[in-house]
Amino acid sequence: MNAPADLTQAFASQADRTLGYRQFTLGSFGFRRDEYFAHISWTTRDGRPLSHTMDVGNFLCALMRDVAWGFFYGGVNFDDVLGTVNHYKSVDLQAGAFNGTMKEAGVDLLENFPTDEIREVFEAMLDDWTNEGFDPFAAPQETGSPYGRKNGHNKAAITRARELATRCVGLKGDLALRTDERGAPVNRQFADVPQDAPELHPEPGFEGEVHAFNLFAFLSRSQVTWNPSFTSVVKHSYMCPTTEEHILPIMHSNDRVEWFFQMSDSIDWDCADKNTGKPLARVIMKAGDMAAMPAYCRHQGYSPKRSMLLVWENGSPKLVYEIQNGDAPQVPVSF
Ligand code: PHB
Ligand code: FE
């Protein structure tokens, strides 16, 4: 269902006369930006006004992921305080609900919204607050500044289509391979990645069934960071490789087990309890390492150089409920 075109009008203010940005409200939450910061405000469960401040660049990078991924699997935490939880038909917006200290102090708030409503407000905020020259998907060294007064927009960058293969990248009629001509040159940090393609010799009649492509070459041409694309799909098994540089702009709270295969370079991960934020583990991943993130954790990665990571997701729509009922495990293996 599409929301009415003017839905955001109800949630957005006029542009500020000095800085040029609009303010947004969603339920009991308010959002305002100035030259450096995003300010989030809400009224606590016991009626007290509270606010939270984030660097606006970090806020926009997190908001970009939440919007582009349709609120993702489970929780998307913008930082230790603010975040969303996807219920697949509706979405919770929360402040402090998964922060042990704030929860204990009773200053947290969680409200549920129809997915269309929160998406509409988030998309409008992302558009209004992203200035010309700043691309929230780009590595910090490959984009301009998010700061300052309102200066144009970057609609092309914030409305990129998510790259989702139906069966496999490069198959006839499926997601195309990346090339210079399609606006996907090799990234500066992957100049040494061979660009050859595997030879294919299918038996007659199997030309549309037998397939292979050079995944490293495909990834070397990614224009964005921390943005898994579907390169192959078999039932609910989604291979979602991505190229990473600098910090994953969100802390992801799993609602299922998720696998990581570090295909080049290295990423360090901070893992914490998804309900309280209490630190659980540091996972140091070097090229060739694999790890599984349990359903009870949240995690954030640090990639000092542009690296290639394969994220493997079980996209079954039933899995989250099977885990909640205890019918499926929270961990990939019990020893
Ligand atoms: C994750 O939350 O597991 C995740 C998200 C985006 C990435 C990599 C990992 O690029
Ligand atoms: Fe994750």
Coordinates of C-alpha atoms and ligand atoms in Angstrom, one line a residue:
M1 CA 0.0 0.0 0.0
N2 CA 1.4 3.4 -0.9
A3 CA 1.0 6.2 1.6
P4 CA -0.8 9.3 0.4
A5 CA 1.6 11.7 -1.3
D6 CA 1.1 14.5 1.2
L7 CA 1.6 12.3 4.3
T8 CA 4.9 14.0 5.3
Q9 CA 3.2 17.4 5.4
A10 CA 1.6 16.4 8.6
F11 CA 5.0 15.5 10.1
A12 CA 7.3 18.2 8.7
S13 CA 7.7 21.9 9.6
Q14 CA 8.5 24.7 7.3
A15 CA 12.2 25.2 6.6
D16 CA 14.1 27.0 9.3
R17 CA 14.7 30.6 8.1
T18 CA 18.4 30.7 9.1
L19 CA 19.6 27.1 8.6
G20 CA 17.1 26.0 5.9
Y21 CA 16.2 22.6 7.3
R22 CA 12.8 21.2 8.2
Q23 CA 11.9 19.6 11.5
F24 CA 10.0 16.3 11.7
T25 CA 7.8 14.6 14.2
L26 CA 6.8 10.9 14.4
G27 CA 4.5 10.0 17.3
S28 CA 6.1 11.4 20.4
F29 CA 9.5 11.8 18.8
G30 CA 10.9 15.1 17.3
F31 CA 13.8 15.4 14.9
R32 CA 15.8 18.6 14.2
R33 CA 19.1 19.3 12.6
D34 CA 21.5 22.2 12.8
E35 CA 24.9 22.7 11.1
Y36 CA 26.6 19.8 13.0
F37 CA 24.1 17.7 14.8
A38 CA 20.8 15.8 14.7
H39 CA 18.7 16.4 17.8
I40 CA 16.2 13.8 18.8
S41 CA 13.6 14.6 21.5
W42 CA 10.9 12.6 23.2
T43 CA 8.8 12.6 26.3
T44 CA 9.7 9.8 28.7
R45 CA 7.1 7.3 30.0
D46 CA 6.8 9.3 33.2
G47 CA 6.2 12.6 31.3
R48 CA 9.7 14.2 31.3
P49 CA 11.1 15.8 28.2
L50 CA 14.4 14.3 27.0
S51 CA 16.8 14.8 24.1
H52 CA 19.6 13.0 22.4
T53 CA 22.3 14.4 20.1
M54 CA 24.2 12.7 17.2
D55 CA 26.8 13.9 14.7
V56 CA 24.6 14.6 11.7
G57 CA 27.0 12.7 9.3
N58 CA 26.7 9.6 11.5
F59 CA 22.9 10.1 11.7
L60 CA 22.5 10.4 8.0
C61 CA 24.7 7.4 7.2
A62 CA 22.5 5.3 9.6
L63 CA 19.3 6.7 8.3
M64 CA 20.4 5.9 4.8
R65 CA 20.9 2.3 5.6
D66 CA 17.6 2.0 7.5
V67 CA 15.7 3.5 4.6
A68 CA 17.5 1.6 1.8
W69 CA 17.2 -1.7 3.6
G70 CA 13.5 -1.4 4.4
F71 CA 14.4 -1.5 8.1
F72 CA 16.5 -4.6 7.6
Y73 CA 16.3 -7.8 9.8
G74 CA 15.6 -7.2 13.5
G75 CA 17.0 -4.0 15.0
V76 CA 18.9 -1.1 13.4
N77 CA 20.6 1.0 16.1
F78 CA 21.8 4.4 15.1
D79 CA 24.0 4.4 18.2
D80 CA 23.6 3.3 21.9
V81 CA 20.4 5.3 22.2
L82 CA 18.3 5.6 19.1
G83 CA 17.0 2.9 16.7
T84 CA 14.3 0.9 15.0
V85 CA 13.0 -2.6 15.2
N86 CA 11.5 -4.2 12.2
H87 CA 8.3 -6.3 12.7
Y88 CA 7.9 -6.6 8.9
K89 CA 4.5 -4.9 8.7
S90 CA 5.2 -2.3 11.4
V91 CA 8.3 -0.8 12.8
D92 CA 9.2 0.3 16.4
L93 CA 11.1 3.6 16.8
Q94 CA 12.8 3.6 20.1
A95 CA 15.1 5.7 22.3
G96 CA 16.9 4.0 25.1
A97 CA 14.7 0.9 25.0
F98 CA 17.9 -1.3 24.5
N99 CA 20.2 0.7 26.6
G100 CA 20.4 -1.0 30.1
T101 CA 21.1 2.3 32.0
M102 CA 18.3 4.3 30.3
K103 CA 15.8 1.5 30.6
E104 CA 16.6 1.1 34.3
A105 CA 16.2 4.9 34.8
G106 CA 12.8 4.7 33.0
V107 CA 13.7 7.4 30.5
D108 CA 13.3 5.2 27.4
L109 CA 10.5 5.3 24.9
L110 CA 9.3 2.8 22.2
E111 CA 6.5 3.5 19.8
N112 CA 5.2 1.3 16.9
F113 CA 4.3 2.8 13.5
P114 CA 2.9 1.3 10.3
T115 CA 5.9 0.7 8.0
D116 CA 4.6 3.2 5.3
E117 CA 4.3 6.0 7.9
I118 CA 7.8 5.7 9.3
R119 CA 9.3 5.1 5.9
E120 CA 7.7 8.3 4.5
V121 CA 9.0 10.4 7.3
F122 CA 12.5 8.9 7.2
E123 CA 12.7 9.3 3.5
A124 CA 11.6 13.0 3.7
M125 CA 14.1 13.7 6.5
L126 CA 17.0 12.0 4.6
D127 CA 16.2 14.0 1.5
D128 CA 15.8 17.4 3.3
W129 CA 19.0 16.9 5.5
T130 CA 21.4 15.5 2.9
N131 CA 23.3 18.4 1.2
E132 CA 24.7 18.4 -2.3
G133 CA 28.1 16.7 -2.4
F134 CA 27.5 14.4 0.6
D135 CA 26.8 10.7 -0.2
P136 CA 25.8 8.8 3.0
F137 CA 26.7 5.5 1.3
A138 CA 30.3 6.6 0.3
A139 CA 33.5 6.0 2.3
P140 CA 34.4 9.2 4.2
Q141 CA 37.4 9.7 1.9
E142 CA 35.2 9.5 -1.2
T143 CA 32.6 12.1 -0.4
G144 CA 32.1 15.7 0.8
S145 CA 30.9 17.2 4.1
P146 CA 27.5 16.6 5.7
Y147 CA 27.8 19.8 7.7
G148 CA 26.6 23.4 7.4
R149 CA 23.5 25.2 6.3
K150 CA 21.1 23.6 3.8
N151 CA 22.8 23.5 0.4
G152 CA 21.0 21.7 -2.4
H153 CA 20.3 18.0 -2.3
N154 CA 21.7 14.6 -3.4
K155 CA 18.6 12.8 -4.5
A156 CA 20.6 10.6 -6.9
A157 CA 22.8 9.2 -4.1
I158 CA 20.0 8.6 -1.6
T159 CA 17.6 6.9 -4.0
R160 CA 20.0 4.3 -5.4
A161 CA 18.1 1.1 -6.2
R162 CA 19.1 -1.8 -3.9
E163 CA 21.0 -4.4 -6.0
L164 CA 19.0 -7.6 -5.5
A165 CA 19.6 -10.6 -7.8
T166 CA 16.6 -12.9 -8.2
R167 CA 18.8 -16.0 -8.9
C168 CA 22.3 -14.9 -9.6
V169 CA 24.2 -11.8 -10.8
G170 CA 24.9 -12.0 -14.5
L171 CA 22.3 -14.6 -15.4
K172 CA 20.2 -13.7 -18.4
G173 CA 17.4 -11.3 -17.3
D174 CA 18.9 -11.0 -13.8
L175 CA 21.0 -8.3 -12.1
A176 CA 23.7 -7.2 -14.5
L177 CA 27.5 -7.4 -13.9
R178 CA 29.2 -4.1 -13.0
T179 CA 31.2 -2.4 -15.8
D180 CA 32.8 0.9 -16.5
E181 CA 30.0 1.6 -19.1
R182 CA 27.4 1.1 -16.4
G183 CA 29.1 3.6 -14.2
A184 CA 30.9 1.1 -11.9
P185 CA 34.6 1.6 -12.3
V186 CA 37.1 -0.4 -10.1
N187 CA 37.6 1.3 -6.7
R188 CA 40.9 2.9 -5.9
Q189 CA 41.6 0.4 -3.2
F190 CA 40.9 -2.6 -5.5
A191 CA 43.1 -1.7 -8.4
D192 CA 45.0 -5.0 -8.1
V193 CA 41.8 -7.2 -8.3
P194 CA 41.9 -9.3 -11.6
Q195 CA 39.0 -8.6 -13.8
D196 CA 38.9 -11.8 -15.8
A197 CA 35.8 -14.0 -16.1
P198 CA 35.4 -17.7 -15.7
E199 CA 35.0 -19.8 -18.8
L200 CA 31.6 -21.5 -19.2
H201 CA 30.9 -24.6 -21.3
P202 CA 27.3 -25.7 -20.5
E203 CA 25.8 -28.6 -22.4
P204 CA 23.3 -27.6 -25.0
G205 CA 20.0 -26.9 -23.4
F206 CA 21.6 -25.8 -20.1
E207 CA 22.8 -22.4 -21.2
G208 CA 20.4 -20.6 -18.8
E209 CA 21.1 -22.9 -15.9
V210 CA 24.9 -23.2 -15.7
H211 CA 26.5 -20.0 -14.6
A212 CA 29.6 -18.4 -13.0
F213 CA 31.0 -15.0 -12.5
N214 CA 34.0 -13.3 -10.9
L215 CA 32.7 -12.2 -7.5
F216 CA 35.9 -10.3 -6.6
A217 CA 35.7 -8.3 -9.8
F218 CA 32.1 -7.6 -9.1
L219 CA 32.9 -6.4 -5.6
S220 CA 35.9 -4.3 -6.7
R221 CA 33.4 -2.2 -8.7
S222 CA 31.1 -1.4 -5.8
Q223 CA 30.5 2.3 -5.5
V224 CA 29.2 2.2 -2.0
T225 CA 30.2 0.9 1.5
W226 CA 28.3 -1.2 4.1
N227 CA 25.5 -2.1 1.7
P228 CA 25.0 -5.8 1.1
S229 CA 23.6 -6.7 -2.3
F230 CA 22.0 -10.1 -3.2
T231 CA 24.3 -11.8 -5.6
S232 CA 22.7 -15.3 -5.4
V233 CA 19.5 -16.5 -4.0
V234 CA 18.5 -20.1 -3.4
K235 CA 15.2 -20.4 -1.6
H236 CA 15.8 -18.4 1.6
S237 CA 19.6 -18.5 1.4
Y238 CA 20.8 -15.1 0.4
M239 CA 24.5 -14.4 -0.4
C240 CA 24.9 -10.7 0.4
P241 CA 28.5 -9.6 -0.3
T242 CA 29.5 -6.0 0.3
T243 CA 32.6 -3.8 0.4
E244 CA 33.4 -2.1 3.7
E245 CA 35.5 0.9 4.6
H246 CA 35.5 2.9 7.9
I247 CA 32.7 2.1 10.3
L248 CA 29.4 0.2 9.8
P249 CA 27.1 3.2 10.4
I250 CA 24.6 1.2 12.4
M251 CA 24.8 -1.5 15.2
H252 CA 22.7 -4.3 13.8
S253 CA 20.6 -6.3 16.3
N254 CA 20.0 -9.7 14.9
D255 CA 16.7 -11.5 15.0
R256 CA 18.3 -14.7 13.5
V257 CA 21.8 -16.2 13.1
E258 CA 23.9 -14.4 10.4
W259 CA 27.2 -15.6 9.0
F260 CA 30.2 -13.5 8.0
F261 CA 33.0 -14.6 5.6
Q262 CA 35.9 -12.1 5.5
M263 CA 37.0 -12.4 1.9
S264 CA 39.8 -9.8 1.9
D265 CA 41.7 -7.5 4.3
S266 CA 40.2 -7.3 7.8
I267 CA 37.3 -6.1 10.0
D268 CA 37.2 -5.8 13.8
W269 CA 33.7 -6.3 15.3
D270 CA 32.3 -5.1 18.6
C271 CA 29.5 -7.5 19.7
A272 CA 27.1 -6.7 22.6
D273 CA 23.9 -8.0 24.1
K274 CA 21.1 -6.7 21.9
N275 CA 18.8 -5.9 24.8
T276 CA 21.1 -4.1 27.1
G277 CA 24.2 -3.1 25.0
K278 CA 26.4 -4.9 27.5
P279 CA 29.7 -5.8 25.6
L280 CA 30.0 -9.5 24.7
A281 CA 32.9 -9.9 22.4
R282 CA 35.5 -8.5 20.1
V283 CA 35.7 -10.5 16.9
I284 CA 38.9 -9.9 14.9
M285 CA 38.4 -11.1 11.3
K286 CA 41.2 -11.5 8.8
A287 CA 40.9 -12.6 5.2
G288 CA 39.6 -16.2 5.1
D289 CA 38.0 -16.1 8.6
M290 CA 34.3 -17.0 9.1
A291 CA 32.1 -16.1 12.1
A292 CA 28.4 -16.4 13.0
M293 CA 26.6 -13.7 14.9
P294 CA 24.0 -15.3 17.2
A295 CA 20.4 -14.0 17.2
Y296 CA 20.9 -12.4 20.7
C297 CA 23.7 -10.1 19.7
R298 CA 24.2 -6.7 18.1
H299 CA 27.3 -5.9 16.2
Q300 CA 29.3 -3.1 14.6
G301 CA 32.3 -3.5 12.3
Y302 CA 35.5 -1.4 11.7
S303 CA 37.3 -1.8 8.4
P304 CA 40.6 0.1 8.3
K305 CA 40.9 -0.5 4.5
R306 CA 38.2 -1.2 1.9
S307 CA 37.5 -4.9 2.4
M308 CA 35.3 -7.6 0.9
L309 CA 32.8 -9.2 3.3
L310 CA 30.2 -11.9 2.5
V311 CA 27.1 -11.7 4.7
W312 CA 25.0 -14.8 4.5
E313 CA 21.4 -14.4 5.6
N314 CA 18.6 -16.9 6.1
G315 CA 15.7 -14.8 4.8
S316 CA 12.9 -17.1 5.9
P317 CA 10.0 -15.0 7.0
K318 CA 9.1 -17.7 9.6
L319 CA 12.5 -17.8 11.2
V320 CA 12.1 -14.9 13.6
Y321 CA 8.9 -16.5 15.1
E322 CA 10.5 -19.9 15.2
I323 CA 13.3 -18.5 17.3
Q324 CA 10.8 -16.6 19.5
N325 CA 8.9 -19.8 20.1
G326 CA 12.1 -21.8 20.9
D327 CA 11.6 -23.9 17.7
A328 CA 14.8 -22.7 16.1
P329 CA 18.1 -22.0 18.0
Q330 CA 19.7 -18.6 18.6
V331 CA 23.1 -20.0 17.7
P332 CA 24.4 -21.8 14.7
V333 CA 25.8 -24.7 16.6
S334 CA 25.7 -26.1 20.2
F335 CA 28.8 -27.9 21.4
Ligands
PHB1 C1 25.3 -6.5 9.4 O1 24.6 -5.9 10.2 O2 25.5 -7.7 9.7 C2 25.9 -5.9 8.3 C3 25.3 -4.8 7.7 C4 25.9 -4.2 6.6 C5 27.1 -4.6 6.1 C6 27.7 -5.7 6.8 C7 27.1 -6.3 7.8 O3 27.7 -4.1 5.1
FE2 FE 24.2 -8.1 11.1

